[in-house]
Amino acid sequence: MRLLVLGTGSMARNQVANFLAIDGVEVVGAVDTDPARLAEFADHFHIEKRFLTLEEAIAWGDFDAATNVTPDRIHHATSLALIAAGKHVFCEKPLAEHYDHALEMTEAAEAAGVINMVNLTYRNVAPLQRAREMVLAGELGTIRHVEASYLQSWLVSRAWGDWRTESRWLWRLSTGHGSNGVLGDVGIHILDFAAYGAATDIDHVFARLKTFNKAPGGQIGEYLLDANDSFTMSVDFTNGALGVIHATRWATGHLNELKLRIYGEKGSLEVIHRPDGSELRGCFGEDIETATWRDIEVPAVLTNYQRFAEAVRTGKQDDPTFRHAANLQKVLDLAIVSEKERRELNLLEASEQGNPADKRIPPLTVVV
C-alpha cells in the first residue's frame, strides 16, 4: 500500500509510526498547509513527496490510500475529494462535525467502492475484542444491562499539564474555540466501546450535559469556559438491554480510564483500559453464586492500522466503517438535542424526521 498522509500534527506521527511497522506499507507523500511543519515531519520520516494542498497531491496521484489526520472540520471536504479520486481513506475520529456530513461521506465512499475506515483507537484494546466475541458466542446469554464510563481527571490533576495556563487544554473547555466539551472529545470513544463490546447498537438516548464553574466569571483570558465537563446518558440498545454511559473530566484518581460492564443472564464481563494496560474479568457458572470474578487471558489483536492495510490489499472492507462512525455521530448530535429539550429521543424517528441539526443545535465539534 502506497500511503499519503494528510495533516502532519502529533496524531499523524503516531499513525505513521504504526503504518511503517507494517510489511508492504510505504508512506509516499505528505500534505500540510504549514510549510515548516510539513518539512520537519517529512524529514523525520524520510518522505520525499511534499504538498501544500490536497489538490496538488491528487493531481500527482501516485498513492493508493490516504490517512486523513486533519482537524475535525476539514475531514468532510478532504475525504470527499479523496473518494472522488478513487482513493481508499482512513479517517481520524470523528468522521465529521455532524451527522449530515458524516452520512454524505459514507454514501460517497460506498458508492465509489473504496475502503473506508475510521480510527476509533480503542478498537485496538484486545480485551474489548475478546468481550465482543464472547457476547456473540452466547456465553453471557441474553444481555440485560450495560454500563460504560470514560473517566479523566485533568481538571483536578496536573499530570498532563495545567489547564489553567496552557492553551492546549483551555481551548477544550471553550465552545468559542471549537470544543464541544467532554461529549465531543471522548463521547464517540465510549459510545463505540460500549456498543461494540456489547455487540449491539443504540436506538434510544436521553442525555444530560453539565458545565461546572471553574474560574471567576467562568472565563480565563480569551477563553469562556462554557463547554460541558461531564455527561450522562441513559440508552436503550437494539438487543433489548438497558444502558448507562457517562464521561467526565472531574474523575479524581483516574488519569484516562475506560470501563465496560456487560451483564447477561448466564454471566458478566468487565473490560478496563488504562494507560498502563488493559484487563478482562468474568463471572460465570458456579462463581455467580459467590460473586467471584476471574481474570480472562486475552490474545493479541490486529490494530486498526494493520486491518486497514489488509483491507486495501485484499479489497475487502473491514471495521470500523464510515457508516458505523456516522451512526455514532447521530447519537452524539441527538444527545445535545436531548439535553436542550429534556426528553428521550429515538434514533430511527430522528432519521425519518431529518437531520438533528434542523433542531438548530450548533454543529458538533469533536477533538482529534
XYZ file of C-alpha atoms in Angstrom:
368
model
C 0.000 0.000 0.000
C 1.316 3.405 -1.035
C 0.014 5.799 1.616
C -0.459 9.583 1.611
C -0.549 11.415 4.969
C -2.938 14.363 5.044
C -2.085 16.553 8.032
C 1.213 16.297 9.904
C 0.372 17.049 13.546
C 1.066 14.903 16.609
C -1.540 12.246 15.805
C -0.051 11.869 12.322
C 3.285 10.998 13.909
C 1.674 8.205 15.880
C -0.183 6.927 12.838
C 2.831 6.924 10.522
C 4.942 5.096 13.099
C 2.270 2.379 13.220
C 1.834 2.185 9.447
C 5.574 1.983 8.786
C 5.793 -1.055 11.090
C 3.524 -2.993 8.693
C 5.124 -5.050 5.928
C 4.171 -3.796 2.486
C 3.190 -0.272 3.583
C 5.127 2.666 2.147
C 4.412 6.269 3.111
C 4.989 8.065 -0.190
C 3.710 11.592 0.401
C 2.639 14.146 2.981
C 0.325 17.175 2.839
C 0.132 20.173 5.166
C -0.663 23.857 4.758
C 2.195 24.774 7.138
C 5.483 24.515 5.153
C 7.728 24.353 8.238
C 5.669 21.651 9.945
C 5.444 19.690 6.701
C 9.198 19.824 6.136
C 10.039 18.765 9.700
C 7.557 15.874 9.545
C 8.635 14.662 6.102
C 12.314 14.892 7.010
C 11.729 12.897 10.185
C 10.007 10.067 8.300
C 12.091 10.383 5.114
C 9.063 11.189 2.961
C 10.106 12.525 -0.433
C 6.876 13.939 -1.877
C 5.528 17.013 -0.053
C 2.445 19.066 -0.910
C 0.937 22.259 0.491
C -2.526 21.396 -0.845
C -4.502 18.201 -1.265
C -5.289 19.240 -4.829
C -1.582 19.042 -5.688
C -1.306 15.592 -4.135
C -4.351 14.294 -6.009
C -3.017 15.728 -9.269
C 0.202 13.766 -8.629
C -1.907 10.761 -7.727
C 0.763 8.104 -7.198
C -0.749 6.671 -3.999
C -3.354 4.013 -3.194
C -4.782 5.333 0.050
C -4.684 8.293 2.403
C -4.872 8.720 6.134
C -6.814 11.877 6.967
C -5.360 13.446 10.118
C -6.612 16.983 9.526
C -8.645 18.988 12.085
C -12.198 17.734 12.555
C -13.951 20.334 10.443
C -11.643 19.553 7.497
C -12.476 15.821 7.349
C -15.622 16.265 5.253
C -14.284 18.186 2.240
C -10.915 16.441 2.119
C -12.303 12.920 2.417
C -14.839 13.616 -0.314
C -12.042 14.826 -2.583
C -10.015 11.689 -1.944
C -13.026 9.450 -2.525
C -13.780 11.247 -5.798
C -10.206 10.497 -6.851
C -10.795 6.786 -6.154
C -8.512 6.613 -3.110
C -9.100 4.479 -0.030
C -9.500 6.591 3.125
C -8.524 6.037 6.762
C -10.014 8.970 8.706
C -9.358 10.132 12.237
C -12.341 10.364 14.550
C -14.806 11.987 14.397
C -15.787 11.311 10.807
C -17.418 14.767 10.601
C -18.740 17.571 12.775
C -22.345 16.426 12.416
C -24.395 13.557 11.073
C -25.388 15.074 7.717
C -21.758 15.455 6.658
C -20.852 12.032 8.042
C -23.666 10.410 6.090
C -22.643 12.204 2.886
C -19.087 10.896 3.285
C -20.393 7.397 3.990
C -22.619 7.264 0.939
C -19.873 8.656 -1.304
C -17.357 6.040 -0.138
C -19.817 3.185 -0.517
C -20.877 4.337 -3.989
C -17.228 4.642 -5.065
C -16.390 1.196 -3.709
C -13.324 2.409 -1.811
C -12.147 1.030 1.527
C -13.277 3.413 4.280
C -12.357 3.170 7.959
C -12.353 5.478 10.979
C -9.602 5.353 13.581
C -11.562 4.562 16.737
C -8.368 3.774 18.614
C -9.864 1.749 21.461
C -10.751 -0.984 18.990
C -7.056 -1.857 19.473
C -7.826 -2.954 23.067
C -7.620 -6.752 22.978
C -9.958 -7.371 25.977
C -12.682 -5.377 24.210
C -12.367 -7.584 21.131
C -12.490 -10.737 23.261
C -15.544 -9.494 25.184
C -17.423 -8.963 21.929
C -16.501 -12.468 20.760
C -17.876 -13.950 23.984
C -21.117 -11.974 23.703
C -21.610 -13.041 20.081
C -20.889 -16.661 21.015
C -23.742 -16.545 23.542
C -21.505 -17.123 26.569
C -23.316 -14.405 28.563
C -26.781 -15.398 27.398
C -29.247 -12.576 26.815
C -27.702 -9.196 27.647
C -29.796 -7.284 30.164
C -27.725 -4.304 31.315
C -24.625 -2.386 30.161
C -22.508 0.197 31.979
C -19.733 2.211 30.337
C -17.595 5.078 31.587
C -14.726 7.227 30.332
C -13.005 8.877 33.281
C -10.359 11.608 33.104
C -9.010 13.825 35.869
C -7.121 16.631 34.162
C -9.424 19.268 35.671
C -8.257 18.214 39.146
C -4.772 16.909 38.349
C -1.701 18.405 36.675
C -0.443 15.021 35.481
C -0.963 16.071 31.846
C -0.256 19.777 32.390
C -2.034 22.763 33.935
C -5.296 23.551 32.124
C -5.458 26.957 33.806
C -2.423 28.247 31.905
C -1.972 26.028 28.812
C -3.893 26.753 25.616
C -3.832 23.097 24.554
C -6.217 22.383 27.439
C -8.084 25.674 27.726
C -9.464 25.518 24.199
C -11.081 22.162 25.017
C -13.189 23.962 27.645
C -14.476 26.683 25.319
C -17.151 26.303 22.638
C -15.941 29.546 21.093
C -12.594 27.859 20.408
C -14.118 24.854 18.646
C -14.803 22.469 21.521
C -17.990 20.645 22.426
C -16.590 19.544 25.740
C -16.172 16.032 27.016
C -19.107 14.841 24.883
C -17.324 15.904 21.725
C -13.841 14.985 22.882
C -14.300 11.411 24.117
C -18.007 10.712 23.669
C -17.533 8.888 20.377
C -14.928 6.632 22.011
C -17.042 5.489 24.930
C -20.144 5.045 22.760
C -18.151 2.762 20.483
C -16.546 0.993 23.457
C -19.986 0.202 24.875
C -21.865 -0.729 21.711
C -19.024 -2.674 20.095
C -18.155 -4.625 23.244
C -21.798 -5.482 23.917
C -22.288 -6.369 20.206
C -25.298 -4.117 19.765
C -26.388 -0.630 18.681
C -28.063 2.260 20.488
C -31.619 3.114 19.445
C -32.852 5.494 22.178
C -30.957 8.146 24.127
C -31.681 10.537 26.979
C -28.683 12.713 27.857
C -27.679 15.312 30.413
C -24.676 17.612 29.993
C -23.100 19.676 32.773
C -20.634 22.553 32.819
C -19.157 23.401 36.211
C -17.809 26.771 37.291
C -14.014 26.624 37.055
C -12.893 30.256 37.310
C -14.218 33.658 38.431
C -16.795 34.722 35.864
C -16.372 31.397 34.066
C -13.524 32.772 31.970
C -9.729 32.703 31.768
C -8.293 35.314 29.417
C -9.916 34.930 25.999
C -11.375 31.531 26.901
C -15.017 31.413 28.003
C -15.214 28.097 29.876
C -18.664 27.062 28.680
C -18.099 23.575 27.172
C -19.538 20.590 29.044
C -17.286 18.874 31.604
C -19.473 15.814 32.235
C -22.248 13.909 30.513
C -24.543 11.043 31.395
C -26.714 9.033 29.011
C -29.479 6.575 29.622
C -29.752 4.449 26.498
C -31.727 1.556 25.076
C -29.848 -0.948 22.932
C -31.275 -2.769 19.937
C -30.710 -6.119 21.680
C -33.180 -5.056 24.389
C -30.603 -4.184 27.071
C -30.734 -1.000 29.114
C -27.554 1.004 29.454
C -25.853 3.856 31.274
C -22.953 5.665 29.624
C -21.078 8.561 31.178
C -17.852 10.544 30.974
C -16.214 13.319 32.944
C -13.000 15.292 33.352
C -13.549 15.520 37.123
C -12.809 11.858 37.938
C -10.204 12.361 40.651
C -7.773 9.455 40.675
C -8.416 8.355 37.077
C -5.976 9.728 34.506
C -7.608 8.121 31.468
C -9.754 5.071 32.136
C -12.396 3.341 30.009
C -14.563 0.728 31.695
C -17.292 -1.503 30.309
C -19.520 -3.888 32.251
C -21.817 -6.262 30.370
C -24.399 -8.176 32.422
C -26.130 -11.227 30.920
C -28.414 -13.935 32.228
C -25.596 -16.535 32.123
C -22.667 -14.363 33.198
C -20.985 -10.986 33.175
C -17.838 -9.337 31.825
C -15.800 -6.316 32.806
C -13.298 -4.599 30.488
C -10.914 -1.995 31.924
C -8.428 0.007 29.876
C -5.903 2.410 31.408
C -2.663 3.972 30.105
C -0.659 1.205 31.790
C -2.635 -1.695 30.337
C -5.945 -3.485 29.844
C -7.755 -6.369 31.524
C -10.805 -8.584 31.119
C -12.629 -10.241 34.033
C -15.638 -12.502 34.071
C -18.151 -14.058 36.437
C -19.728 -17.302 35.177
C -21.159 -20.619 36.305
C -20.654 -21.518 39.962
C -18.908 -18.165 40.524
C -22.223 -16.368 40.079
C -23.369 -17.699 43.474
C -20.346 -16.232 45.284
C -19.921 -13.163 43.037
C -16.380 -14.316 42.258
C -14.666 -12.587 39.338
C -11.737 -14.163 37.499
C -9.202 -12.795 35.057
C -9.562 -13.962 31.461
C -6.493 -14.378 29.273
C -6.702 -12.495 26.000
C -4.593 -12.979 22.845
C -3.154 -10.042 20.929
C -5.298 -8.498 18.167
C -4.599 -6.675 14.935
C -4.630 -2.880 15.149
C -6.823 -0.572 13.084
C -3.730 0.292 11.037
C -2.994 -3.347 10.237
C -6.601 -4.081 9.336
C -6.825 -1.040 7.057
C -3.654 -2.070 5.218
C -5.018 -5.597 4.812
C -8.379 -4.302 3.605
C -6.673 -2.213 0.940
C -4.539 -5.205 -0.083
C -7.483 -7.593 -0.388
C -10.228 -5.157 -1.347
C -12.384 -6.495 1.496
C -13.975 -3.831 3.719
C -13.250 -4.013 7.467
C -14.493 -2.192 10.587
C -14.929 0.429 11.913
C -16.509 1.806 8.743
C -17.636 5.313 7.852
C -21.250 4.178 8.285
C -20.586 2.987 11.825
C -18.938 6.293 12.730
C -21.817 8.213 11.149
C -24.304 6.304 13.298
C -22.292 7.171 16.401
C -22.291 10.813 15.302
C -26.080 10.683 15.166
C -26.159 9.634 18.820
C -23.840 12.499 19.780
C -25.905 15.039 17.849
C -29.117 13.781 19.448
C -27.548 13.905 22.911
C -27.339 17.676 22.535
C -30.969 17.873 21.413
C -31.981 15.625 24.304
C -30.259 17.930 26.786
C -31.894 21.038 25.310
C -35.383 19.529 25.118
C -35.145 17.358 28.247
C -36.635 14.332 26.521
C -35.732 10.892 25.247
C -35.048 10.603 21.518
C -35.491 7.644 19.166
C -32.685 7.397 16.614
C -34.924 5.844 13.968
C -37.554 8.576 14.337
C -34.818 11.202 14.138
C -33.627 9.723 10.848
C -37.139 9.818 9.434
C -37.636 13.410 10.588
C -34.361 14.646 9.101
C -31.053 15.865 10.407
C -30.874 16.599 14.154
C -29.140 19.840 13.129
C -32.546 21.024 11.912
C -33.333 21.483 15.593
C -30.975 24.483 15.411
C -28.295 22.917 17.561
C -24.732 24.061 16.878
C -22.579 21.709 14.766
C -20.789 19.178 16.967
C -17.032 19.608 17.068
C -15.002 16.653 18.314
C -11.341 16.848 19.272
C -8.811 14.662 17.405
